[in-house]
Amino acid sequence: MLTNLSQNDPKIAKAIKNELNRQQNVIELIPSENFVSTAVLEALGSVLTNKYSEGYPGNRYYGGTENVDIVEQLAIDRAKQLFGAEHVNVQSLSGAPANIAAYFAILKPGDTILGMDLSHGGHLTHGHPVTSMSKIFNFIRYKTDKETGLIDYDNLLQMAKEHQPKLILVGYSAYSREIDYQKVKEIADEVGALTMADIAHIAGIIAGGKMNNPVLLFDIVTTTTHKTLRGPRGGMIMCKEKWASQVDKAVFPGLQGGPHEHNIAAKAVAFKEALQPEFKEYAGQILKNAKALENKLKEHNFEIMFVTTENHLLLIDVTNKNLTGKQAQDLLDKVGITCNKNMIPDDPRKPMDPSGIRLGTPAMTTRGFKEAEFELVGDFITQTLENPEDDALHQQIKQEILELTGKFPLYPELN
Ligand code: DSN
């Protein structure tokens, strides 16, 4: 593989081969990552990357768009079918630009948005002060309830009455519970606010029918396509028909130029895969695996944030193991388990060395891991983190992980 690249640019070819090797040999637990099919990879590496096509299918600013029109329309139609959406824009380059376009489609600068606090599982683009959007819109942040781990819907209503937001925003990056979209819609209706859900993390589980779907209820829903949805790196916006023209204008020409049609083709391929019955099983297995990992970690006295998981991820405070999130991430890296350090609710520590780690099951579920393997993963994590100085043990676990991952081949055809 990579025959031409190896000849023309051996340094890049070597880095790609090493990355393939890394992906094959580690237990990948970053909840926002996944392994696309080789069909998706082929679409991504296709000649569609050469084509400019500003505009939308049937209405472009360039000639020669008859093939990319077919590609983009298929992506739109399949996404509509997957989520029951009235209108879909598949051109957003990723999740952050999808969110920015969504805000500009339905709001005016200065409008108030009620979004979740980052340390409680919200996302940077939901109004963190370091982002440009926080200078344009007035973000107010709500939190989860400490006892139940749930969004405090009574408090959300109170805050909505107090701040009179134009938009209530749900959908998170590190929150492990289901969302009551109906309740959020009722709160929004009571104060005359619009509703937006960012389902980037859980889109695949929703598409597989295993979590609540806000698309039918909410004004606007954004997602990435590369997480549980298992497509290429990219974004997408779904909305009610009444917002269609504003959404399309906000994406192009509002925010972006030429769409990346190779990427849109890969999205279409992934959506076709997600429409197959096997994908429902995949979505269900993601949830079962997260439960198996949670049960094993609870057995070993790990502190699970938000009480439990009802999706694909677990946020864990590692303070009671006498570690920081960064130390835990580094130790797990050493044995071949990839995860990310993460803030916990109202974390007293800093983002670069927070109190927690975030673990997710989508990628290893794609490789074929089931509950038994995730119980083993829970044991590997425990042994590693409870024995931070034991190099010999770490070497032994690394070897066991190599043997385990070897039984679940990843991209053997690319070797
Ligand atoms: N970076 C993504 C994640 O890891 O959740 C969100 O954008």
Short mmCIF file of N, CA, C and O in Angstrom, two decimals, residues 113-229:
data_model
loop_
_atom_site.label_atom_id
_atom_site.label_comp_id
_atom_site.label_asym_id
_atom_site.label_seq_id
_atom_site.Cartn_x
_atom_site.Cartn_y
_atom_site.Cartn_z
N ILE A 113 -27.63 32.86 24.49
CA ILE A 113 -27.73 31.41 24.30
C ILE A 113 -27.50 30.75 25.66
O ILE A 113 -26.52 31.06 26.35
N LEU A 114 -28.39 29.83 26.02
CA LEU A 114 -28.23 29.08 27.26
C LEU A 114 -27.60 27.74 26.90
O LEU A 114 -28.21 26.91 26.21
N GLY A 115 -26.33 27.53 27.33
CA GLY A 115 -25.61 26.29 26.99
C GLY A 115 -24.95 25.71 28.22
O GLY A 115 -24.77 26.38 29.23
N MET A 116 -24.56 24.44 28.14
CA MET A 116 -23.99 23.75 29.31
C MET A 116 -22.55 24.19 29.59
O MET A 116 -21.74 24.34 28.68
N ASP A 117 -22.24 24.35 30.87
CA ASP A 117 -20.88 24.64 31.35
C ASP A 117 -19.91 23.56 30.80
O ASP A 117 -20.22 22.38 30.82
N LEU A 118 -18.73 24.01 30.36
CA LEU A 118 -17.76 23.08 29.77
C LEU A 118 -17.36 21.98 30.75
O LEU A 118 -17.28 20.80 30.37
N SER A 119 -17.14 22.32 32.01
CA SER A 119 -16.66 21.30 32.95
C SER A 119 -17.76 20.28 33.27
O SER A 119 -17.49 19.21 33.79
N HIS A 120 -19.01 20.60 32.96
CA HIS A 120 -20.11 19.64 33.17
C HIS A 120 -20.38 18.84 31.90
O HIS A 120 -21.41 18.16 31.82
N GLY A 121 -19.52 18.97 30.91
CA GLY A 121 -19.68 18.13 29.72
C GLY A 121 -19.98 18.91 28.46
O GLY A 121 -20.09 18.32 27.38
N GLY A 122 -20.13 20.25 28.56
CA GLY A 122 -20.40 21.06 27.37
C GLY A 122 -19.19 21.11 26.44
O GLY A 122 -18.14 20.54 26.73
N HIS A 123 -19.34 21.80 25.32
CA HIS A 123 -18.25 21.88 24.34
C HIS A 123 -17.74 23.30 24.24
O HIS A 123 -18.48 24.25 24.50
N LEU A 124 -16.48 23.45 23.84
CA LEU A 124 -15.86 24.77 23.67
C LEU A 124 -16.76 25.71 22.86
O LEU A 124 -16.95 26.87 23.21
N THR A 125 -17.33 25.17 21.77
CA THR A 125 -18.13 26.02 20.87
C THR A 125 -19.51 26.36 21.45
O THR A 125 -20.31 27.02 20.79
N HIS A 126 -19.78 25.88 22.66
CA HIS A 126 -21.05 26.22 23.31
C HIS A 126 -20.85 27.42 24.23
O HIS A 126 -21.57 27.57 25.21
N GLY A 127 -19.85 28.24 23.91
CA GLY A 127 -19.74 29.52 24.60
C GLY A 127 -18.59 29.67 25.55
O GLY A 127 -18.58 30.58 26.38
N HIS A 128 -17.58 28.80 25.46
CA HIS A 128 -16.43 28.98 26.35
C HIS A 128 -15.79 30.34 26.07
O HIS A 128 -15.65 30.74 24.90
N PRO A 129 -15.37 31.04 27.12
CA PRO A 129 -14.81 32.39 26.93
C PRO A 129 -13.61 32.46 25.99
O PRO A 129 -13.32 33.54 25.46
N VAL A 130 -12.89 31.35 25.76
CA VAL A 130 -11.73 31.43 24.85
C VAL A 130 -12.14 31.46 23.37
O VAL A 130 -11.30 31.68 22.51
N THR A 131 -13.41 31.21 23.07
CA THR A 131 -13.81 31.13 21.65
C THR A 131 -14.29 32.49 21.12
O THR A 131 -14.80 33.32 21.88
N SER A 132 -14.16 32.68 19.82
CA SER A 132 -14.62 33.92 19.20
C SER A 132 -16.13 34.08 19.36
O SER A 132 -16.64 35.20 19.49
N MET A 133 -16.86 32.95 19.31
CA MET A 133 -18.33 33.03 19.41
C MET A 133 -18.77 33.66 20.73
O MET A 133 -19.81 34.31 20.80
N SER A 134 -17.95 33.47 21.78
CA SER A 134 -18.33 34.02 23.08
C SER A 134 -18.26 35.55 23.05
O SER A 134 -18.82 36.22 23.92
N LYS A 135 -17.54 36.10 22.06
CA LYS A 135 -17.47 37.57 21.94
C LYS A 135 -18.64 38.10 21.10
O LYS A 135 -18.90 39.29 21.06
N ILE A 136 -19.30 37.21 20.39
CA ILE A 136 -20.37 37.64 19.48
C ILE A 136 -21.76 37.40 20.09
O ILE A 136 -22.66 38.22 19.95
N PHE A 137 -21.89 36.27 20.77
CA PHE A 137 -23.18 35.96 21.42
C PHE A 137 -23.00 36.00 22.94
O PHE A 137 -21.88 35.86 23.44
N ASN A 138 -24.10 36.14 23.63
CA ASN A 138 -24.06 36.22 25.09
C ASN A 138 -24.41 34.84 25.66
O ASN A 138 -25.57 34.47 25.73
N PHE A 139 -23.38 34.07 26.00
CA PHE A 139 -23.63 32.71 26.49
C PHE A 139 -23.82 32.71 28.01
O PHE A 139 -23.03 33.30 28.74
N ILE A 140 -24.85 32.03 28.44
CA ILE A 140 -25.09 31.80 29.87
C ILE A 140 -25.00 30.29 30.06
O ILE A 140 -25.52 29.53 29.24
N ARG A 141 -24.33 29.87 31.14
CA ARG A 141 -24.07 28.43 31.27
C ARG A 141 -24.86 27.77 32.41
O ARG A 141 -24.84 28.25 33.53
N TYR A 142 -25.52 26.68 32.07
CA TYR A 142 -26.20 25.88 33.10
C TYR A 142 -25.36 24.67 33.44
O TYR A 142 -24.37 24.37 32.76
N LYS A 143 -25.78 23.96 34.52
CA LYS A 143 -24.98 22.84 35.02
C LYS A 143 -25.85 21.61 35.27
O LYS A 143 -27.06 21.69 35.21
N THR A 144 -25.16 20.51 35.61
CA THR A 144 -25.89 19.29 35.98
C THR A 144 -26.09 19.27 37.49
O THR A 144 -25.41 20.00 38.22
N ASP A 145 -27.00 18.40 37.94
CA ASP A 145 -27.25 18.25 39.37
C ASP A 145 -26.25 17.25 39.97
O ASP A 145 -26.07 16.15 39.43
N LYS A 146 -25.62 17.64 41.06
CA LYS A 146 -24.56 16.82 41.65
C LYS A 146 -25.08 15.45 42.10
O LYS A 146 -24.43 14.42 41.90
N GLU A 147 -26.26 15.42 42.71
CA GLU A 147 -26.79 14.17 43.27
C GLU A 147 -27.23 13.20 42.19
O GLU A 147 -26.87 12.03 42.20
N THR A 148 -28.01 13.70 41.22
CA THR A 148 -28.61 12.80 40.22
C THR A 148 -27.71 12.64 38.99
O THR A 148 -27.87 11.68 38.24
N GLY A 149 -26.79 13.57 38.79
CA GLY A 149 -25.95 13.54 37.59
C GLY A 149 -26.70 14.02 36.35
O GLY A 149 -26.17 14.04 35.25
N LEU A 150 -27.96 14.39 36.54
CA LEU A 150 -28.78 14.80 35.38
C LEU A 150 -28.74 16.31 35.19
O LEU A 150 -28.38 17.05 36.11
N ILE A 151 -29.14 16.75 34.00
CA ILE A 151 -29.35 18.19 33.80
C ILE A 151 -30.43 18.59 34.80
O ILE A 151 -31.44 17.90 34.93
N ASP A 152 -30.20 19.69 35.49
CA ASP A 152 -31.20 20.16 36.45
C ASP A 152 -32.25 20.96 35.66
O ASP A 152 -32.10 22.16 35.44
N TYR A 153 -33.31 20.25 35.22
CA TYR A 153 -34.29 20.88 34.32
C TYR A 153 -35.08 22.01 35.03
O TYR A 153 -35.48 22.97 34.39
N ASP A 154 -35.28 21.86 36.36
CA ASP A 154 -35.99 22.94 37.09
C ASP A 154 -35.14 24.19 37.07
O ASP A 154 -35.64 25.30 36.83
N ASN A 155 -33.83 23.99 37.30
CA ASN A 155 -32.93 25.14 37.28
C ASN A 155 -32.83 25.73 35.88
O ASN A 155 -32.75 26.95 35.70
N LEU A 156 -32.88 24.84 34.87
CA LEU A 156 -32.82 25.31 33.48
C LEU A 156 -34.02 26.23 33.19
O LEU A 156 -33.87 27.29 32.57
N LEU A 157 -35.19 25.81 33.68
CA LEU A 157 -36.38 26.63 33.48
C LEU A 157 -36.23 27.99 34.17
O LEU A 157 -36.51 29.04 33.58
N GLN A 158 -35.75 27.94 35.42
CA GLN A 158 -35.55 29.20 36.17
C GLN A 158 -34.59 30.11 35.44
O GLN A 158 -34.83 31.31 35.29
N MET A 159 -33.46 29.52 34.96
CA MET A 159 -32.46 30.33 34.26
C MET A 159 -33.04 30.89 32.96
O MET A 159 -32.76 32.02 32.57
N ALA A 160 -33.85 30.08 32.29
CA ALA A 160 -34.45 30.53 31.04
C ALA A 160 -35.38 31.72 31.30
O ALA A 160 -35.40 32.69 30.54
N LYS A 161 -36.14 31.63 32.42
CA LYS A 161 -37.04 32.74 32.74
C LYS A 161 -36.23 33.98 33.08
O LYS A 161 -36.59 35.09 32.69
N GLU A 162 -35.13 33.78 33.81
CA GLU A 162 -34.32 34.93 34.24
C GLU A 162 -33.59 35.59 33.07
O GLU A 162 -33.58 36.81 32.94
N HIS A 163 -33.00 34.76 32.18
CA HIS A 163 -32.12 35.32 31.14
C HIS A 163 -32.80 35.50 29.79
O HIS A 163 -32.22 36.11 28.89
N GLN A 164 -34.01 34.95 29.63
CA GLN A 164 -34.76 35.11 28.37
C GLN A 164 -33.88 34.83 27.14
O GLN A 164 -33.71 35.70 26.28
N PRO A 165 -33.30 33.61 27.06
CA PRO A 165 -32.42 33.31 25.91
C PRO A 165 -33.21 33.25 24.61
O PRO A 165 -34.40 32.94 24.61
N LYS A 166 -32.50 33.51 23.50
CA LYS A 166 -33.11 33.32 22.17
C LYS A 166 -32.98 31.85 21.77
O LYS A 166 -33.69 31.36 20.90
N LEU A 167 -31.99 31.17 22.41
CA LEU A 167 -31.72 29.78 22.03
C LEU A 167 -31.34 28.97 23.28
O LEU A 167 -30.54 29.43 24.10
N ILE A 168 -31.92 27.77 23.38
CA ILE A 168 -31.46 26.82 24.41
C ILE A 168 -30.73 25.70 23.69
O ILE A 168 -31.24 25.11 22.73
N LEU A 169 -29.51 25.44 24.17
CA LEU A 169 -28.59 24.52 23.48
C LEU A 169 -28.30 23.32 24.37
O LEU A 169 -27.89 23.49 25.52
N VAL A 170 -28.51 22.12 23.81
CA VAL A 170 -28.14 20.90 24.52
C VAL A 170 -27.27 20.05 23.61
O VAL A 170 -27.14 20.34 22.41
N GLY A 171 -26.71 18.95 24.19
CA GLY A 171 -25.83 18.08 23.40
C GLY A 171 -24.40 18.34 23.82
O GLY A 171 -23.98 19.49 23.82
N TYR A 172 -23.65 17.28 24.18
CA TYR A 172 -22.42 17.49 24.95
C TYR A 172 -21.27 16.59 24.51
O TYR A 172 -21.45 15.68 23.72
N SER A 173 -20.07 16.90 25.07
CA SER A 173 -18.86 16.15 24.70
C SER A 173 -18.37 15.22 25.79
O SER A 173 -17.54 14.36 25.53
N ALA A 174 -18.82 15.45 27.01
CA ALA A 174 -18.30 14.61 28.10
C ALA A 174 -19.39 14.26 29.10
O ALA A 174 -19.10 13.95 30.24
N TYR A 175 -20.62 14.32 28.66
CA TYR A 175 -21.77 14.04 29.52
C TYR A 175 -22.30 12.65 29.17
O TYR A 175 -22.48 12.35 27.98
N SER A 176 -22.54 11.83 30.19
CA SER A 176 -22.81 10.41 29.91
C SER A 176 -24.28 10.02 30.05
O SER A 176 -24.59 8.83 30.02
N ARG A 177 -25.19 11.00 30.17
CA ARG A 177 -26.59 10.64 30.38
C ARG A 177 -27.46 10.97 29.17
O ARG A 177 -27.08 11.74 28.30
N GLU A 178 -28.63 10.36 29.14
CA GLU A 178 -29.62 10.64 28.08
C GLU A 178 -30.16 12.06 28.28
O GLU A 178 -30.04 12.64 29.37
N ILE A 179 -30.73 12.63 27.24
CA ILE A 179 -31.27 14.00 27.32
C ILE A 179 -32.77 13.95 27.10
O ILE A 179 -33.25 13.27 26.18
N ASP A 180 -33.52 14.67 27.93
CA ASP A 180 -34.97 14.74 27.78
C ASP A 180 -35.30 15.94 26.87
O ASP A 180 -35.55 17.05 27.34
N TYR A 181 -35.28 15.69 25.56
CA TYR A 181 -35.48 16.78 24.59
C TYR A 181 -36.87 17.39 24.71
O TYR A 181 -37.07 18.58 24.49
N GLN A 182 -37.85 16.55 25.05
CA GLN A 182 -39.23 17.04 25.18
C GLN A 182 -39.30 18.11 26.26
O GLN A 182 -39.91 19.16 26.08
N LYS A 183 -38.62 17.81 27.39
CA LYS A 183 -38.62 18.76 28.51
C LYS A 183 -37.93 20.06 28.10
O LYS A 183 -38.40 21.16 28.42
N VAL A 184 -36.81 19.94 27.39
CA VAL A 184 -36.08 21.14 26.96
C VAL A 184 -36.95 21.97 26.03
O VAL A 184 -37.02 23.19 26.12
N LYS A 185 -37.68 21.29 25.14
CA LYS A 185 -38.56 21.98 24.19
C LYS A 185 -39.67 22.73 24.94
O LYS A 185 -40.01 23.87 24.60
N GLU A 186 -40.20 22.07 25.99
CA GLU A 186 -41.26 22.73 26.77
C GLU A 186 -40.73 24.00 27.45
O GLU A 186 -41.39 25.04 27.46
N ILE A 187 -39.50 23.88 28.00
CA ILE A 187 -38.89 25.05 28.66
C ILE A 187 -38.68 26.16 27.63
O ILE A 187 -38.99 27.33 27.86
N ALA A 188 -38.17 25.78 26.46
CA ALA A 188 -37.91 26.77 25.40
C ALA A 188 -39.22 27.43 24.99
O ALA A 188 -39.29 28.66 24.83
N ASP A 189 -40.27 26.63 24.82
CA ASP A 189 -41.57 27.19 24.40
C ASP A 189 -42.09 28.17 25.44
O ASP A 189 -42.68 29.20 25.10
N GLU A 190 -41.86 27.84 26.72
CA GLU A 190 -42.38 28.70 27.78
C GLU A 190 -41.76 30.10 27.74
O GLU A 190 -42.41 31.08 28.09
N VAL A 191 -40.48 30.18 27.29
CA VAL A 191 -39.84 31.51 27.27
C VAL A 191 -39.67 32.03 25.84
O VAL A 191 -39.00 33.03 25.62
N GLY A 192 -40.22 31.32 24.88
CA GLY A 192 -40.15 31.77 23.49
C GLY A 192 -38.76 31.63 22.88
O GLY A 192 -38.37 32.42 22.01
N ALA A 193 -38.00 30.60 23.32
CA ALA A 193 -36.65 30.39 22.78
C ALA A 193 -36.67 29.33 21.68
O ALA A 193 -37.55 28.47 21.65
N LEU A 194 -35.67 29.37 20.81
CA LEU A 194 -35.47 28.31 19.82
C LEU A 194 -34.66 27.19 20.49
O LEU A 194 -34.06 27.39 21.54
N THR A 195 -34.65 26.01 19.81
CA THR A 195 -33.95 24.86 20.39
C THR A 195 -32.88 24.35 19.43
O THR A 195 -33.10 24.24 18.22
N MET A 196 -31.71 24.04 20.01
CA MET A 196 -30.62 23.47 19.20
C MET A 196 -29.99 22.31 19.97
O MET A 196 -29.76 22.42 21.17
N ALA A 197 -29.71 21.21 19.28
CA ALA A 197 -28.98 20.09 19.88
C ALA A 197 -27.72 19.85 19.06
O ALA A 197 -27.78 19.83 17.83
N ASP A 198 -26.60 19.69 19.74
CA ASP A 198 -25.34 19.32 19.09
C ASP A 198 -25.13 17.85 19.44
O ASP A 198 -24.70 17.51 20.55
N ILE A 199 -25.45 16.96 18.49
CA ILE A 199 -25.43 15.52 18.79
C ILE A 199 -24.14 14.87 18.29
O ILE A 199 -24.10 13.65 18.06
N ALA A 200 -23.07 15.68 18.17
CA ALA A 200 -21.82 15.17 17.58
C ALA A 200 -21.40 13.83 18.17
O ALA A 200 -21.05 12.90 17.43
N HIS A 201 -21.45 13.72 19.49
CA HIS A 201 -20.94 12.49 20.11
C HIS A 201 -21.86 11.30 19.89
O HIS A 201 -21.39 10.17 19.74
N ILE A 202 -23.16 11.54 19.90
CA ILE A 202 -24.09 10.40 19.97
C ILE A 202 -24.87 10.17 18.68
O ILE A 202 -25.78 9.35 18.64
N ALA A 203 -24.47 10.88 17.59
CA ALA A 203 -25.25 10.79 16.34
C ALA A 203 -25.42 9.35 15.87
O ALA A 203 -26.50 8.95 15.42
N GLY A 204 -24.35 8.56 15.98
CA GLY A 204 -24.43 7.17 15.50
C GLY A 204 -25.39 6.34 16.34
O GLY A 204 -26.08 5.46 15.83
N ILE A 205 -25.42 6.64 17.63
CA ILE A 205 -26.30 5.86 18.52
C ILE A 205 -27.76 6.25 18.25
O ILE A 205 -28.66 5.41 18.27
N ILE A 206 -27.96 7.53 17.95
CA ILE A 206 -29.32 7.98 17.57
C ILE A 206 -29.71 7.36 16.23
O ILE A 206 -30.81 6.82 16.07
N ALA A 207 -28.78 7.40 15.27
CA ALA A 207 -29.07 6.82 13.95
C ALA A 207 -29.39 5.33 14.08
O ALA A 207 -30.22 4.79 13.35
N GLY A 208 -28.73 4.68 15.02
CA GLY A 208 -28.98 3.25 15.25
C GLY A 208 -30.22 2.99 16.09
O GLY A 208 -30.52 1.85 16.43
N GLY A 209 -30.93 4.06 16.45
CA GLY A 209 -32.20 3.92 17.15
C GLY A 209 -32.08 3.60 18.63
O GLY A 209 -33.05 3.18 19.26
N LYS A 210 -30.91 3.83 19.22
CA LYS A 210 -30.72 3.44 20.62
C LYS A 210 -30.68 4.61 21.60
O LYS A 210 -30.50 4.41 22.79
N MET A 211 -30.80 5.83 21.10
CA MET A 211 -30.95 6.99 22.00
C MET A 211 -32.02 7.92 21.42
O MET A 211 -32.34 7.85 20.23
N ASN A 212 -32.53 8.80 22.29
CA ASN A 212 -33.57 9.75 21.85
C ASN A 212 -33.08 10.60 20.68
O ASN A 212 -31.92 10.98 20.63
N ASN A 213 -34.00 10.90 19.77
CA ASN A 213 -33.66 11.69 18.57
C ASN A 213 -34.31 13.08 18.64
O ASN A 213 -35.53 13.19 18.62
N PRO A 214 -33.49 14.14 18.73
CA PRO A 214 -34.07 15.48 18.81
C PRO A 214 -34.45 16.07 17.46
O PRO A 214 -35.07 17.13 17.40
N VAL A 215 -34.09 15.40 16.36
CA VAL A 215 -34.22 16.04 15.03
C VAL A 215 -35.68 16.37 14.71
O VAL A 215 -35.97 17.40 14.10
N LEU A 216 -36.60 15.52 15.14
CA LEU A 216 -38.00 15.74 14.80
C LEU A 216 -38.59 16.90 15.61
O LEU A 216 -39.58 17.51 15.21
N LEU A 217 -37.96 17.19 16.74
CA LEU A 217 -38.54 18.12 17.72
C LEU A 217 -37.90 19.50 17.69
O LEU A 217 -38.57 20.52 17.86
N PHE A 218 -36.58 19.53 17.48
CA PHE A 218 -35.83 20.77 17.66
C PHE A 218 -35.76 21.59 16.37
O PHE A 218 -35.90 21.06 15.27
N ASP A 219 -35.47 22.90 16.52
CA ASP A 219 -35.32 23.76 15.35
C ASP A 219 -34.11 23.37 14.52
O ASP A 219 -34.17 23.32 13.29
N ILE A 220 -32.99 23.10 15.23
CA ILE A 220 -31.75 22.89 14.50
C ILE A 220 -30.88 21.89 15.27
O ILE A 220 -30.84 21.92 16.50
N VAL A 221 -30.25 21.00 14.52
CA VAL A 221 -29.41 19.96 15.13
C VAL A 221 -28.10 19.88 14.35
O VAL A 221 -28.11 19.74 13.12
N THR A 222 -26.99 19.99 15.08
CA THR A 222 -25.67 19.88 14.42
C THR A 222 -25.02 18.57 14.83
O THR A 222 -25.31 18.02 15.89
N THR A 223 -24.10 18.13 14.01
CA THR A 223 -23.34 16.93 14.37
C THR A 223 -22.00 16.92 13.64
O THR A 223 -21.83 17.62 12.64
N THR A 224 -21.09 16.12 14.16
CA THR A 224 -19.94 15.73 13.34
C THR A 224 -20.31 14.38 12.74
O THR A 224 -21.27 13.74 13.16
N THR A 225 -19.51 13.97 11.76
CA THR A 225 -19.83 12.70 11.10
C THR A 225 -18.80 11.61 11.43
O THR A 225 -18.93 10.48 10.97
N HIS A 226 -17.79 11.97 12.24
CA HIS A 226 -16.67 11.03 12.43
C HIS A 226 -16.64 10.35 13.79
O HIS A 226 -15.69 9.64 14.09
N LYS A 227 -17.64 10.57 14.61
CA LYS A 227 -17.57 9.96 15.95
C LYS A 227 -18.37 8.64 15.92
O LYS A 227 -17.99 7.75 15.18
N THR A 228 -19.45 8.55 16.71
CA THR A 228 -20.20 7.28 16.68
C THR A 228 -20.82 7.01 15.31
O THR A 228 -21.15 5.88 14.99
N LEU A 229 -20.97 8.05 14.50
CA LEU A 229 -21.57 7.86 13.17
C LEU A 229 -20.61 7.16 12.20
O LEU A 229 -21.01 6.68 11.14
#
